[in-house]
Amino acid sequence: MGKAIDDAAAAETHDTVHHRDLRRAMSDNVAYALIVYTALQIFMTVHAMKQGVSSILPYLALVVLVAGIIPACRWFEKRWVNLSDAEAADPEMKGAFRRDQIMLWALAIGLPVLLTGAFKLAFA
């Protein structure tokens, strides 16, 4: 009887170990998305702004744009950080995780592209 309980506990632990911790995964995604967003802002948006304005304004705008994205990224992370251990490893949460992950990356990549286009149009 004791062996059966131990085997069941080991199987349960084994199942949980192989599932991805969605809390940590979202936290990693947020960190990487912030890096990508900042890099895109530096190389795309600031370059487009420098073509129209030759002052410190593009760099101040960069600070504002990066600081402005942080609350949105924190919102994505807050949705996942408070999950219990069981919820964080629940395969049924993968759909919601994927949705948030896609929205996060669309924001991180799409916003700099849109802003660059807007600045190029404004300074054309």
XYZ file of N, CA and C in Angstrom:
372
model
N 0.836 -1.197 0.000
C 0.000 0.000 0.000
C 0.871 1.247 0.000
N 1.887 1.257 0.883
C 2.794 2.405 0.957
C 3.523 2.615 -0.355
N 3.880 1.524 -1.019
C 4.579 1.595 -2.308
C 3.678 2.230 -3.360
N 2.380 1.875 -3.357
C 1.439 2.438 -4.328
C 1.290 3.943 -4.136
N 1.242 4.393 -2.896
C 1.138 5.833 -2.610
C 2.403 6.547 -3.058
N 3.567 5.947 -2.762
C 4.836 6.540 -3.186
C 4.924 6.616 -4.703
N 4.467 5.536 -5.382
C 4.494 5.536 -6.844
C 3.566 6.604 -7.413
N 2.392 6.760 -6.801
C 1.445 7.781 -7.260
C 2.010 9.174 -7.043
N 2.645 9.407 -5.905
C 3.261 10.709 -5.618
C 4.412 10.977 -6.581
N 5.206 9.946 -6.863
C 6.324 10.105 -7.797
C 5.809 10.413 -9.201
N 4.732 9.738 -9.611
C 4.159 9.985 -10.930
C 3.615 11.408 -11.020
N 2.967 11.867 -9.952
C 2.427 13.228 -9.925
C 3.561 14.246 -10.005
N 4.612 14.027 -9.238
C 5.768 14.915 -9.263
C 6.410 14.878 -10.636
N 6.527 13.706 -11.215
C 7.123 13.548 -12.537
C 6.328 14.336 -13.573
N 4.998 14.272 -13.509
C 4.151 15.006 -14.449
C 4.338 16.516 -14.290
N 4.417 16.992 -13.064
C 4.517 18.433 -12.820
C 5.884 18.956 -13.230
N 6.900 18.142 -13.059
C 8.247 18.586 -13.383
C 8.375 18.859 -14.873
N 7.723 18.075 -15.709
C 7.863 18.236 -17.147
C 7.020 19.363 -17.717
N 6.102 19.902 -16.954
C 5.295 21.010 -17.436
C 6.049 22.319 -17.219
N 5.906 23.187 -18.164
C 6.560 24.487 -18.126
C 5.887 25.378 -17.088
N 6.666 26.080 -16.287
C 6.135 27.022 -15.308
C 5.779 28.297 -16.062
N 4.495 28.518 -16.240
C 4.030 29.645 -17.050
C 4.358 30.992 -16.420
N 4.485 31.030 -15.098
C 4.862 32.283 -14.425
C 6.251 32.713 -14.867
N 7.163 31.793 -14.782
C 8.542 32.097 -15.168
C 8.647 32.355 -16.672
N 7.919 31.582 -17.445
C 7.954 31.757 -18.898
C 7.464 33.149 -19.299
N 6.392 33.639 -18.658
C 5.894 34.975 -18.993
C 6.881 36.035 -18.526
N 7.460 35.836 -17.382
C 8.461 36.779 -16.882
C 9.646 36.866 -17.847
N 10.094 35.722 -18.347
C 11.172 35.703 -19.340
C 10.753 36.409 -20.622
N 9.518 36.154 -21.075
C 9.021 36.805 -22.286
C 8.977 38.319 -22.125
N 8.545 38.780 -20.969
C 8.482 40.229 -20.711
C 9.882 40.821 -20.752
N 10.839 40.168 -20.133
C 12.217 40.680 -20.122
C 12.784 40.749 -21.539
N 12.614 39.686 -22.300
C 13.123 39.678 -23.675
C 12.385 40.681 -24.552
N 11.085 40.800 -24.365
C 10.304 41.753 -25.157
C 10.755 43.187 -24.875
N 11.066 43.507 -23.623
C 11.571 44.848 -23.295
C 12.914 45.118 -23.968
N 13.770 44.119 -24.016
C 15.062 44.277 -24.680
C 14.863 44.505 -26.174
N 14.018 43.697 -26.791
C 13.762 43.836 -28.226
C 13.101 45.171 -28.522
N 12.121 45.548 -27.732
C 11.432 46.826 -27.912
C 12.415 47.991 -27.830
N 13.265 47.975 -26.810
C 14.229 49.062 -26.632
C 15.215 49.108 -27.796
N 15.697 47.957 -28.223
C 16.627 47.915 -29.357
C 15.963 48.455 -30.623
N 14.725 48.042 -30.865
C 14.015 48.547 -32.047
C 13.787 50.052 -31.950
N 13.467 50.530 -30.766
C 13.284 51.974 -30.593
C 14.585 52.709 -30.892
N 15.689 52.188 -30.410
C 16.983 52.839 -30.628
C 17.327 52.855 -32.113
N 17.212 51.723 -32.761
C 17.683 51.618 -34.138
C 16.679 52.092 -35.177
N 15.412 52.081 -34.878
C 14.413 52.484 -35.872
C 13.860 53.876 -35.586
N 13.191 54.007 -34.471
C 12.462 55.240 -34.182
C 13.395 56.418 -33.970
N 14.433 56.236 -33.180
C 15.349 57.349 -32.922
C 16.039 57.765 -34.220
N 16.398 56.798 -35.056
C 17.010 57.121 -36.343
C 16.045 57.942 -37.211
N 14.791 57.550 -37.226
C 13.796 58.293 -38.010
C 13.605 59.701 -37.453
N 13.628 59.833 -36.136
C 13.455 61.157 -35.525
C 14.674 62.043 -35.763
N 15.866 61.463 -35.778
C 17.081 62.248 -35.999
C 17.103 62.849 -37.400
N 16.408 62.209 -38.329
C 16.346 62.745 -39.684
C 15.541 64.038 -39.723
N 14.598 64.178 -38.823
C 13.749 65.369 -38.813
C 14.165 66.396 -37.784
N 14.803 65.958 -36.716
C 15.177 66.863 -35.623
C 16.605 66.527 -35.210
N 17.484 67.513 -35.251
C 18.864 67.244 -34.839
C 19.126 67.908 -33.489
N 18.635 67.269 -32.460
C 18.837 67.770 -31.102
C 18.782 66.587 -30.147
N 18.600 66.881 -28.895
C 18.492 65.834 -27.887
C 17.068 65.249 -27.834
N 16.143 65.834 -28.553
C 14.741 65.399 -28.558
C 14.566 63.903 -28.860
N 15.252 63.336 -29.863
C 15.069 61.893 -30.107
C 15.436 61.034 -28.898
N 16.450 61.443 -28.165
C 16.877 60.649 -27.011
C 15.902 60.796 -25.842
N 15.358 61.976 -25.672
C 14.325 62.165 -24.646
C 13.071 61.366 -25.013
N 12.753 61.378 -26.302
C 11.604 60.590 -26.756
C 11.827 59.111 -26.499
N 13.058 58.645 -26.693
C 13.380 57.246 -26.430
C 13.116 56.894 -24.974
N 13.540 57.746 -24.069
C 13.320 57.508 -22.640
C 11.827 57.433 -22.340
N 11.059 58.353 -22.910
C 9.603 58.371 -22.691
C 8.956 57.122 -23.276
N 9.366 56.731 -24.488
C 8.762 55.561 -25.136
C 9.092 54.269 -24.387
N 10.300 54.153 -23.895
C 10.661 52.951 -23.135
C 9.946 52.948 -21.788
N 9.926 54.106 -21.122
C 9.226 54.179 -19.824
C 7.730 53.929 -19.994
N 7.172 54.305 -21.124
C 5.741 54.125 -21.368
C 5.329 52.680 -21.587
N 6.244 51.857 -22.061
C 5.904 50.465 -22.342
C 5.980 49.595 -21.094
N 6.719 50.040 -20.108
C 6.916 49.232 -18.894
C 5.593 48.897 -18.190
N 4.656 49.843 -18.011
C 3.386 49.461 -17.373
C 2.612 48.387 -18.147
N 2.661 48.443 -19.473
C 1.976 47.415 -20.263
C 2.628 46.056 -20.048
N 3.933 46.035 -20.015
C 4.636 44.767 -19.779
C 4.366 44.245 -18.372
N 4.324 45.117 -17.412
C 4.022 44.714 -16.036
C 2.609 44.127 -15.960
N 1.681 44.660 -16.735
C 0.321 44.151 -16.744
C 0.307 42.695 -17.200
N 1.063 42.403 -18.271
C 1.137 41.016 -18.737
C 1.735 40.124 -17.659
N 2.789 40.593 -17.011
C 3.454 39.777 -15.999
C 2.571 39.568 -14.767
N 1.848 40.603 -14.347
C 0.980 40.492 -13.152
C -0.103 39.446 -13.333
N -0.564 39.283 -14.566
C -1.611 38.290 -14.811
C -1.123 36.877 -14.518
N 0.176 36.640 -14.575
C 0.715 35.292 -14.449
C 1.479 35.058 -13.159
N 1.986 36.084 -12.536
C 2.862 35.913 -11.378
C 2.127 35.357 -10.156
N 0.847 35.597 -10.033
C 0.100 35.170 -8.852
C -0.539 33.790 -8.985
N -0.190 33.051 -10.021
C -0.734 31.704 -10.172
C -0.144 30.781 -9.119
N -0.937 29.816 -8.711
C -0.415 28.787 -7.800
C 0.511 27.868 -8.595
N 1.230 27.003 -7.893
C 2.117 26.056 -8.563
C 1.337 25.162 -9.526
N 0.166 24.715 -9.086
C -0.649 23.839 -9.933
C -1.142 24.583 -11.177
N -1.593 25.828 -11.009
C -2.063 26.606 -12.150
C -0.921 26.920 -13.118
N 0.253 27.184 -12.577
C 1.402 27.542 -13.411
C 1.873 26.378 -14.274
N 1.559 25.165 -13.874
C 1.946 23.986 -14.641
C 0.767 23.353 -15.369
N -0.403 23.963 -15.292
C -1.613 23.407 -15.896
C -1.573 23.547 -17.418
N -1.615 22.437 -18.143
C -1.587 22.500 -19.605
C -2.786 23.255 -20.201
N -3.883 23.336 -19.466
C -5.061 24.044 -19.968
C -4.855 25.559 -20.002
N -3.822 26.046 -19.319
C -3.526 27.483 -19.305
C -2.684 27.905 -20.506
N -2.228 26.946 -21.284
C -1.328 27.257 -22.396
C -1.983 28.141 -23.451
N -3.271 27.987 -23.679
C -3.966 28.826 -24.663
C -3.959 30.293 -24.245
N -4.292 30.549 -22.986
C -4.280 31.925 -22.473
C -2.858 32.472 -22.450
N -1.906 31.607 -22.105
C -0.503 32.035 -22.104
C -0.070 32.431 -23.507
N -0.390 31.608 -24.482
C -0.007 31.879 -25.875
C -0.639 33.174 -26.364
N -1.899 33.412 -25.999
C -2.583 34.649 -26.386
C -1.856 35.866 -25.821
N -1.532 35.828 -24.533
C -0.810 36.940 -23.916
C 0.588 37.090 -24.501
N 1.223 35.979 -24.790
C 2.561 36.014 -25.370
C 2.530 36.677 -26.749
N 1.557 36.342 -27.562
C 1.426 36.939 -28.894
C 1.127 38.428 -28.780
N 0.248 38.802 -27.875
C -0.072 40.224 -27.691
C 1.154 41.001 -27.221
N 1.915 40.433 -26.302
C 3.120 41.077 -25.792
C 4.130 41.308 -26.910
N 4.389 40.283 -27.711
C 5.368 40.412 -28.784
C 4.859 41.290 -29.917
N 3.580 41.274 -30.174
C 3.027 42.184 -31.192
C 3.212 43.636 -30.760
N 3.029 43.895 -29.493
C 3.242 45.236 -28.950
C 4.725 45.612 -28.999
N 5.591 44.697 -28.581
C 7.031 44.973 -28.525
C 7.632 45.210 -29.907
N 7.146 44.518 -30.908
C 7.676 44.684 -32.263
C 6.854 45.688 -33.068
N 5.553 45.641 -32.910
C 4.677 46.494 -33.715
C 4.729 47.960 -33.369
N 4.831 48.285 -32.098
C 4.830 49.689 -31.692
C 6.023 50.465 -32.252
N 7.243 49.961 -32.169
C 8.352 50.693 -32.780
C 8.198 50.855 -34.303
N 7.677 49.828 -34.955
C 7.467 49.918 -36.403
C 6.432 50.995 -36.724
N 5.334 51.015 -35.977
C 4.308 52.037 -36.196
C 4.834 53.439 -35.894
N 5.570 53.576 -34.807
C 6.116 54.885 -34.458
C 7.128 55.364 -35.493
N 7.943 54.457 -35.992
C 8.904 54.828 -37.030
C 8.180 55.327 -38.270
N 7.150 54.616 -38.664
C 6.352 55.048 -39.816
C 5.723 56.421 -39.578
N 5.212 56.629 -38.397
C 4.586 57.919 -38.075
C 5.609 59.062 -38.111
N 6.798 58.829 -37.561
C 7.825 59.867 -37.577
C 8.331 60.135 -38.996
N 8.452 59.080 -39.796
C 8.894 59.283 -41.188
C 7.858 60.089 -41.959
N 6.596 59.805 -41.722
C 5.540 60.590 -42.385
C 5.540 62.043 -41.901
N 5.730 62.236 -40.612
C 5.720 63.582 -40.050
C 6.884 64.432 -40.551
N 8.040 63.805 -40.764
C 9.224 64.557 -41.176
C 9.461 64.525 -42.681
N 8.559 63.906 -43.423
C 8.738 63.818 -44.883
C 8.378 65.119 -45.571
